[in-house]
XYZ file of C-alpha atoms in Angstrom:
554
model
C 106.867 74.979 140.052
C 109.960 75.998 141.969
C 109.552 78.781 144.479
C 112.584 80.544 143.062
C 112.454 80.387 139.235
C 115.929 81.877 139.001
C 117.309 78.467 139.909
C 115.756 76.969 136.752
C 115.757 79.773 134.168
C 118.381 82.243 133.074
C 117.754 85.690 131.598
C 118.732 86.162 127.990
C 121.882 88.298 127.644
C 121.554 91.812 126.323
C 123.266 92.938 123.124
C 126.293 95.236 123.352
C 124.985 98.053 121.161
C 125.298 101.313 123.112
C 124.780 103.505 120.007
C 121.668 101.671 118.779
C 119.695 103.750 116.280
C 116.389 101.920 115.949
C 114.620 103.528 118.982
C 114.579 106.916 117.240
C 113.245 105.601 113.942
C 109.683 105.250 112.679
C 108.195 102.961 110.042
C 107.611 105.079 106.944
C 107.161 102.477 104.186
C 106.007 98.864 103.922
C 108.438 95.962 103.821
C 108.527 93.203 101.295
C 105.916 90.757 102.535
C 106.182 86.965 102.474
C 103.246 84.766 103.427
C 104.217 81.489 105.078
C 100.602 80.359 105.513
C 100.928 77.482 103.060
C 104.148 76.172 104.604
C 104.806 77.187 108.212
C 101.119 77.787 108.863
C 100.129 74.517 107.248
C 102.707 72.525 109.221
C 101.186 73.903 112.429
C 97.667 72.597 111.727
C 96.163 69.564 113.409
C 94.885 68.492 110.004
C 97.092 69.943 107.220
C 95.288 71.525 104.302
C 94.413 69.398 101.315
C 94.914 70.609 97.761
C 91.534 72.341 97.516
C 92.035 74.342 100.693
C 95.622 75.241 99.818
C 94.476 76.452 96.399
C 91.727 78.557 97.938
C 94.214 80.018 100.420
C 96.700 80.762 97.633
C 94.023 82.652 95.704
C 93.247 84.712 98.819
C 96.919 85.614 99.285
C 97.111 86.781 95.674
C 93.910 88.809 96.058
C 95.193 90.478 99.225
C 98.307 91.532 97.325
C 101.100 89.236 98.525
C 103.888 89.183 95.929
C 106.027 86.503 97.589
C 104.361 83.329 98.859
C 106.043 80.314 100.446
C 103.876 77.569 99.001
C 105.247 74.513 100.759
C 107.948 72.067 101.801
C 108.173 69.842 98.689
C 110.132 67.042 100.343
C 107.562 66.665 103.153
C 105.489 64.273 101.077
C 103.526 63.653 97.906
C 100.678 66.013 98.859
C 103.061 68.940 99.211
C 105.022 68.122 96.060
C 101.916 67.573 93.941
C 100.311 70.830 95.086
C 103.416 72.885 94.252
C 104.015 71.144 90.939
C 100.336 71.507 90.039
C 100.340 75.195 91.017
C 103.219 75.845 88.634
C 101.550 73.916 85.830
C 98.112 75.486 86.347
C 99.124 78.995 85.357
C 97.517 80.205 88.594
C 100.614 82.155 89.673
C 100.373 85.767 88.399
C 103.336 87.275 86.574
C 104.100 89.620 89.483
C 104.022 86.886 92.163
C 107.045 84.781 93.111
C 106.541 81.450 94.843
C 109.015 80.062 97.348
C 109.755 76.611 98.772
C 111.649 75.541 101.879
C 114.294 72.841 102.147
C 116.836 71.521 104.576
C 120.494 71.373 103.577
C 120.399 67.832 102.143
C 121.068 66.950 98.507
C 118.002 64.747 98.014
C 115.693 67.309 99.585
C 117.172 70.159 97.571
C 116.786 68.173 94.345
C 113.166 67.454 95.183
C 112.581 71.162 95.816
C 113.995 72.127 92.417
C 111.955 69.412 90.720
C 108.704 70.673 92.294
C 109.287 74.071 90.675
C 110.067 72.727 87.196
C 108.561 75.036 84.594
C 108.206 78.044 86.886
C 109.497 81.265 85.274
C 110.909 82.428 88.614
C 111.097 81.031 92.135
C 112.859 81.306 95.476
C 114.484 78.284 97.096
C 114.795 78.740 100.843
C 117.581 76.846 102.613
C 117.963 76.578 106.372
C 119.919 74.923 109.143
C 119.941 75.570 112.894
C 122.910 77.335 114.524
C 122.246 77.945 118.223
C 124.198 76.255 121.044
C 121.273 74.161 122.304
C 120.656 72.716 118.841
C 124.368 72.132 118.208
C 124.833 70.430 121.563
C 121.526 68.588 122.060
C 120.003 67.994 118.629
C 122.990 67.576 116.312
C 125.962 67.048 118.634
C 128.136 69.012 116.229
C 130.787 71.694 116.457
C 130.472 75.189 115.040
C 132.703 74.226 112.120
C 130.502 71.254 111.283
C 127.333 73.375 111.425
C 128.904 76.027 109.191
C 129.915 73.345 106.697
C 126.294 72.152 106.437
C 125.285 75.656 105.380
C 128.143 75.979 102.906
C 127.449 72.584 101.338
C 123.757 73.426 101.062
C 124.577 76.741 99.363
C 126.737 74.907 96.818
C 123.862 72.546 96.062
C 121.593 75.573 95.484
C 124.146 77.166 93.180
C 124.670 73.999 91.156
C 120.985 73.066 91.056
C 120.074 76.484 89.671
C 122.868 76.353 87.097
C 121.506 73.040 85.836
C 118.056 74.596 85.334
C 118.651 77.917 83.536
C 115.074 78.260 82.264
C 113.962 79.539 85.683
C 115.014 82.842 87.250
C 116.222 81.500 90.595
C 116.530 83.488 93.804
C 117.813 82.174 97.104
C 116.990 82.629 100.758
C 119.130 81.357 103.611
C 117.925 81.104 107.218
C 120.322 80.660 110.121
C 117.517 78.941 111.994
C 117.329 79.631 115.739
C 119.009 82.984 115.041
C 117.287 84.513 118.078
C 119.183 82.172 120.445
C 122.441 81.871 118.501
C 125.656 83.830 119.008
C 125.646 86.883 116.742
C 129.239 86.377 115.664
C 128.478 82.812 114.586
C 125.347 83.826 112.679
C 127.387 86.466 110.834
C 130.154 83.951 110.146
C 127.810 81.359 108.641
C 125.832 83.888 106.580
C 129.072 85.371 105.210
C 130.214 81.859 104.240
C 126.929 81.259 102.380
C 127.383 84.589 100.592
C 130.863 83.533 99.498
C 129.312 80.589 97.677
C 126.250 82.269 96.172
C 127.949 85.576 95.299
C 124.933 87.922 95.599
C 125.000 91.376 94.010
C 122.927 94.527 94.612
C 120.824 93.598 91.575
C 120.495 89.951 92.620
C 120.639 90.006 96.406
C 120.508 87.027 98.748
C 117.638 86.974 101.216
C 118.960 86.379 104.719
C 116.137 85.442 107.024
C 116.887 86.057 110.711
C 114.144 84.148 112.528
C 113.044 84.488 116.101
C 112.533 80.739 115.919
C 111.715 80.844 119.617
C 111.065 84.182 121.322
C 113.701 84.360 124.015
C 113.596 87.952 125.223
C 111.740 91.233 124.961
C 111.375 92.527 121.382
C 113.919 95.296 121.893
C 116.601 92.595 122.238
C 115.557 91.134 118.876
C 115.754 94.630 117.359
C 119.287 94.978 118.741
C 120.193 91.646 117.135
C 118.822 92.806 113.774
C 120.605 96.178 113.883
C 123.884 94.571 114.966
C 123.640 91.999 112.182
C 122.869 94.654 109.571
C 125.870 96.709 110.603
C 128.323 93.820 110.486
C 127.236 91.618 107.581
C 129.606 92.160 104.639
C 128.211 93.765 101.481
C 124.973 94.863 103.124
C 123.657 96.139 99.803
C 123.827 92.593 98.449
C 121.431 91.112 100.990
C 117.770 91.482 101.925
C 117.296 91.108 105.670
C 114.065 89.238 106.349
C 112.250 88.728 109.654
C 110.365 85.619 110.721
C 109.093 86.132 114.258
C 107.181 83.712 116.437
C 104.896 84.564 119.299
C 106.145 82.506 122.269
C 106.198 85.574 124.519
C 103.174 87.171 122.866
C 105.285 89.854 121.158
C 105.727 88.514 117.631
C 104.135 91.599 116.060
C 106.141 93.977 118.243
C 109.373 92.153 117.421
C 108.655 92.444 113.690
C 107.875 96.153 113.988
C 111.015 96.894 116.001
C 112.992 94.699 113.600
C 111.838 96.877 110.707
C 112.908 99.955 112.634
C 116.269 98.217 113.113
C 116.787 98.002 109.354
C 115.053 94.849 108.090
C 113.691 94.860 104.540
C 111.194 91.981 104.576
C 108.625 90.481 106.946
C 107.465 86.861 106.913
C 104.361 85.612 108.651
C 100.814 84.297 108.385
C 97.485 86.003 107.928
C 95.930 86.196 111.416
C 99.018 84.675 113.036
C 98.613 80.912 112.662
C 101.897 79.030 113.111
C 103.899 76.729 115.338
C 103.222 76.762 119.097
C 101.768 80.209 119.809
C 101.871 81.293 116.187
C 103.816 83.298 113.633
C 103.825 87.039 113.149
C 100.300 88.203 112.243
C 100.687 89.977 108.889
C 97.204 91.493 109.097
C 98.023 93.198 112.388
C 101.418 94.477 111.222
C 99.941 95.807 107.974
C 96.964 97.523 109.597
C 99.135 98.964 112.352
C 101.002 100.737 109.536
C 97.721 101.787 107.957
C 96.617 103.539 111.158
C 99.866 105.530 111.074
C 99.260 106.832 107.562
C 101.526 104.288 105.834
C 100.069 102.312 102.929
C 101.019 98.684 103.680
C 100.504 97.612 100.078
C 98.028 94.895 101.113
C 94.287 95.020 100.425
C 92.410 94.211 103.628
C 89.281 96.192 102.767
C 87.086 93.100 103.189
C 88.394 91.727 106.469
C 85.447 89.377 106.945
C 86.185 87.642 103.620
C 89.791 87.183 104.767
C 88.667 85.746 108.108
C 86.134 83.421 106.474
C 88.667 81.996 104.023
C 91.412 81.588 106.628
C 89.115 79.834 109.105
C 87.784 77.537 106.383
C 91.255 76.592 105.166
C 92.900 76.289 108.597
C 89.884 74.803 110.369
C 90.815 77.043 113.301
C 88.672 79.801 114.808
C 89.713 83.445 114.960
C 89.361 84.810 118.479
C 86.694 87.547 118.665
C 89.269 89.891 120.244
C 91.923 89.351 117.531
C 93.186 92.825 116.526
C 91.270 94.304 113.588
C 89.817 90.930 112.478
C 87.857 89.679 115.501
C 84.073 89.952 115.647
C 84.165 92.162 118.742
C 87.156 94.455 118.161
C 85.004 97.377 117.027
C 82.279 96.717 119.587
C 81.698 98.701 122.767
C 79.495 97.463 125.617
C 80.681 99.879 128.308
C 78.452 102.907 128.753
C 81.322 105.405 128.962
C 82.963 103.934 125.866
C 79.684 104.045 123.961
C 79.128 107.681 124.893
C 82.625 108.647 123.735
C 82.222 106.775 120.440
C 78.810 108.319 119.812
C 80.211 111.812 120.378
C 83.209 110.956 118.218
C 81.017 110.010 115.263
C 78.992 113.199 115.678
C 82.151 115.318 115.761
C 83.543 113.420 112.769
C 80.431 114.183 110.722
C 80.532 117.842 111.752
C 84.233 118.292 110.893
C 84.088 116.346 107.613
C 87.810 117.020 107.133
C 88.873 113.582 105.924
C 90.847 112.705 109.057
C 89.791 109.890 111.359
C 89.456 110.726 115.053
C 86.910 108.699 116.995
C 87.623 107.670 120.602
C 88.282 103.950 121.144
C 88.370 103.254 117.397
C 91.945 103.461 116.060
C 90.741 102.622 112.536
C 87.543 103.347 110.637
C 85.586 100.052 110.522
C 84.362 101.001 107.028
C 87.958 100.767 105.783
C 87.826 97.062 106.584
C 84.345 96.505 105.212
C 82.720 96.506 108.647
C 79.438 98.304 109.361
C 78.976 101.006 111.983
C 75.832 99.271 113.237
C 77.993 96.686 115.009
C 80.164 99.264 116.795
C 77.899 99.762 119.798
C 76.083 96.812 121.316
C 73.971 96.813 124.417
C 74.063 94.625 127.510
C 73.809 95.197 131.247
C 77.070 97.202 131.194
C 75.840 99.683 128.615
C 74.775 103.262 129.199
C 72.390 105.770 127.703
C 74.776 106.722 124.915
C 74.898 103.179 123.567
C 71.131 102.783 123.601
C 70.693 106.130 121.867
C 73.275 105.161 119.228
C 71.437 101.946 118.387
C 68.117 103.766 117.976
C 69.730 106.465 115.849
C 71.463 103.954 113.578
C 68.516 101.568 113.340
C 65.513 103.919 113.375
C 66.932 107.402 112.789
C 65.760 108.660 116.191
C 67.924 111.308 117.879
C 66.790 111.189 121.474
C 67.245 114.274 123.688
C 69.769 113.685 126.465
C 67.209 113.523 129.263
C 65.090 111.085 127.245
C 68.213 108.964 126.729
C 68.631 108.772 130.486
C 64.941 107.974 130.981
C 64.893 105.148 128.428
C 68.268 103.683 129.440
C 66.770 102.699 132.807
C 64.191 100.557 131.028
C 66.839 98.942 128.820
C 69.029 98.282 131.857
C 66.119 96.530 133.572
C 65.480 94.434 130.465
C 69.165 93.460 130.200
C 69.225 92.478 133.855
C 66.091 90.351 133.446
C 67.312 88.560 130.329
C 71.031 88.337 131.282
C 72.068 88.607 127.639
C 73.098 91.067 124.985
C 70.209 93.085 123.538
C 69.983 93.564 119.801
C 68.345 96.421 117.891
C 64.999 94.589 117.749
C 64.983 94.153 121.546
C 65.716 97.830 122.096
C 63.071 98.984 119.621
C 60.448 96.697 121.157
C 61.237 98.131 124.593
C 61.065 101.684 123.231
C 57.694 101.068 121.589
C 56.294 99.499 124.759
C 57.677 102.179 127.078
C 56.501 105.228 125.089
C 53.422 103.712 123.433
C 54.792 104.542 119.990
C 52.952 101.788 118.132
C 50.250 99.243 118.772
C 47.164 99.343 121.022
C 46.873 102.299 123.397
C 44.226 103.484 125.778
C 44.093 106.891 124.063
C 44.288 106.713 120.260
C 44.332 109.735 117.941
C 41.709 109.936 115.211
C 40.944 112.802 112.840
C 41.538 116.314 114.153
C 41.549 119.955 113.087
C 43.705 122.833 114.205
C 42.416 126.364 113.744
C 43.471 129.822 114.880
C 41.159 132.052 116.911
C 40.876 135.789 116.251
C 43.031 136.538 119.311
C 45.793 134.236 118.051
C 45.007 131.212 120.233
C 45.152 127.757 118.683
C 42.038 125.595 118.770
C 42.278 121.814 118.723
C 39.191 119.754 117.922
C 39.446 116.061 117.264
C 38.397 112.509 117.756
C 40.210 110.473 120.400
C 39.347 106.870 121.054
C 39.272 105.837 124.707
C 39.460 102.073 125.123
C 37.939 101.776 121.634
C 35.154 104.327 122.208
C 35.191 107.512 120.118
C 35.031 110.833 121.922
C 35.116 114.316 120.502
C 37.302 116.685 122.473
C 38.540 120.230 122.059
C 40.914 122.626 123.728
C 42.397 126.107 123.449
C 45.998 127.196 123.975
C 48.730 129.436 122.649
C 50.017 126.656 120.385
C 49.051 123.239 119.063
C 50.619 121.317 121.956
C 49.077 123.505 124.643
C 45.668 123.189 122.968
C 45.997 119.377 122.971
C 46.967 119.465 126.656
C 43.870 121.574 127.343
C 41.685 119.064 125.475
C 43.098 116.194 127.555
C 42.444 118.107 130.763
C 38.895 119.081 129.843
C 37.939 115.786 128.202
C 39.698 113.213 130.431
C 40.994 114.992 133.493
C 44.615 114.321 132.474
C 46.751 117.292 133.530
C 50.243 117.694 132.112
C 52.619 120.661 131.727
C 55.294 120.777 129.029
C 58.870 121.205 130.224
C 60.637 120.659 126.893
C 59.890 119.835 123.286
C 62.245 118.614 120.537
C 61.566 117.587 116.956
C 63.625 116.451 113.968
C 63.270 114.877 110.549
C 63.862 111.181 109.902
C 65.270 110.323 106.500
C 65.408 112.455 103.367
C 63.402 113.157 100.250
C 59.990 111.636 99.684
C 60.433 109.151 102.544
C 61.039 111.787 105.203
C 59.100 111.522 108.458
C 59.073 113.548 111.650
C 59.860 112.599 115.233
C 58.673 114.653 118.205
C 59.672 114.320 121.852
C 57.821 116.027 124.668
C 58.943 116.184 128.299
C 55.963 116.697 130.597
C 55.435 117.275 134.306
C 52.501 115.847 136.276
C 50.794 117.799 139.090
C 52.839 115.852 141.647
C 56.123 116.788 139.910
C 56.830 113.505 138.110
C 58.477 113.622 134.673
C 56.750 111.851 131.788
C 58.207 111.586 128.304
C 56.148 111.115 125.178
C 57.264 110.223 121.644
C 55.413 110.720 118.390
C 56.358 109.686 114.849
C 54.386 110.646 111.747
C 54.769 111.872 108.184
C 53.423 115.242 109.357
C 55.343 117.185 112.016
C 52.189 118.639 113.600
C 50.634 115.176 113.912
C 53.897 113.835 115.336
C 53.736 116.448 118.098
C 50.113 115.538 118.905
C 51.060 111.867 119.044
C 53.933 112.725 121.394
C 51.517 114.390 123.825
C 49.162 111.407 123.665
C 52.161 109.108 124.214
C 52.867 110.893 127.492
C 49.201 110.844 128.439
C 48.945 107.113 127.751
C 51.720 106.464 130.249
C 49.575 107.800 133.104
C 46.048 107.229 131.761
């Protein structure tokens, strides 16, 4: 690389638009959507889709709610032509869906495109040719007049081809390809010349696609280009301005959003952003960005995993786990501070119950996309007490007191450090059971017991406690059940504990309800010991919690 890149690269010129309006606008309604997955997306694959995969992808696009679908490039070969022709013949295209095909401005290719759509009740034929200086000079070695004539001749072929096939309701799209790097005055000149041939009206408009064929500048420059074009194209009400952004600079979504603010009517792209080089505009991201702003995008993405599974099967390309909205990890928090904020956000959400979504770090409710809350917080060595507590609450219904959260998180942290991997709910529960002697063999095991009240109001505990498998009858007196159990442990086994805090709550509802009890104890030397008890009976749960603490020092 050169030390001074300015000697090799030149900045893209800004657009002279001092009174630009788009920065003060917001997106308030969805655009017309066009999926290019089956054409642009397919051409970008290492192994293009066969007929079965293209059919499966088409069905997904229809299910999601796309009403305009570019189904292929008929002149690319027999596979493309046969798929399109078969799709028309199959009756698979719903009445409210319009299919579209792409063609270069050559008579034989245009004829092939019309032939592939024979029998379709309606269709869009999309014509394109490149305009920018680099293409004119390097690729075609043509003048501006010669390039304009290609577009005009192609438009005439569209007009005549449609007239010869009146059984189909034909619509047209024209793309001044490489619009993003072409002179605006030339793009306007060529598009106006195409309009002169095709004679669009407000009721039958021409789609003018203004592609960022290669991203050449920041997305605000593209928005300026779109607004400038919209102001200066003749008969604006007779055209639909469509956007087709690429992602060379990583801002394809931003460019599409700013382009809509600049007055565009239609957005083209691929589900999850597949496309040439770094990809096309990601329609899922654009649509769900609208959704999070209270705008219905008109697309059904309520089962995002089904969308991802179909797209990855058809494209044979993975979806990155950090892909916005669709990735496996986008709703997952490992950081302790993030987990704590999310946990508090869910609690506040449940308490408010006002229908509005407001949870830190989660711009969209995972349930709206068919995702489960259980996957929101996951635990590894970076996690904190809030994340561990969340997993136990979601998986087992346990609502740990804050100080118990801190106590247990140290054990989980040690386990994560030892294993050097993410811990799942089963790992965390196994550690909890082992740490607080909740289940399984214990040195002190509760058998049958009775609780009675003395005449002076004291509580009397008398029961059977197994010690290393040997039954022993013990008893104790206190001002409550827990204090009487503590007295029995002191008198029967010499285990002395004082209670610093006690918390209990129900687990579940109805006939399956159980009780959880948590007791924070102090030893004679000032150490803190937590105990946990779970049982169908709340009194028994509290006794088990005391024995849990005792087992940790017995």
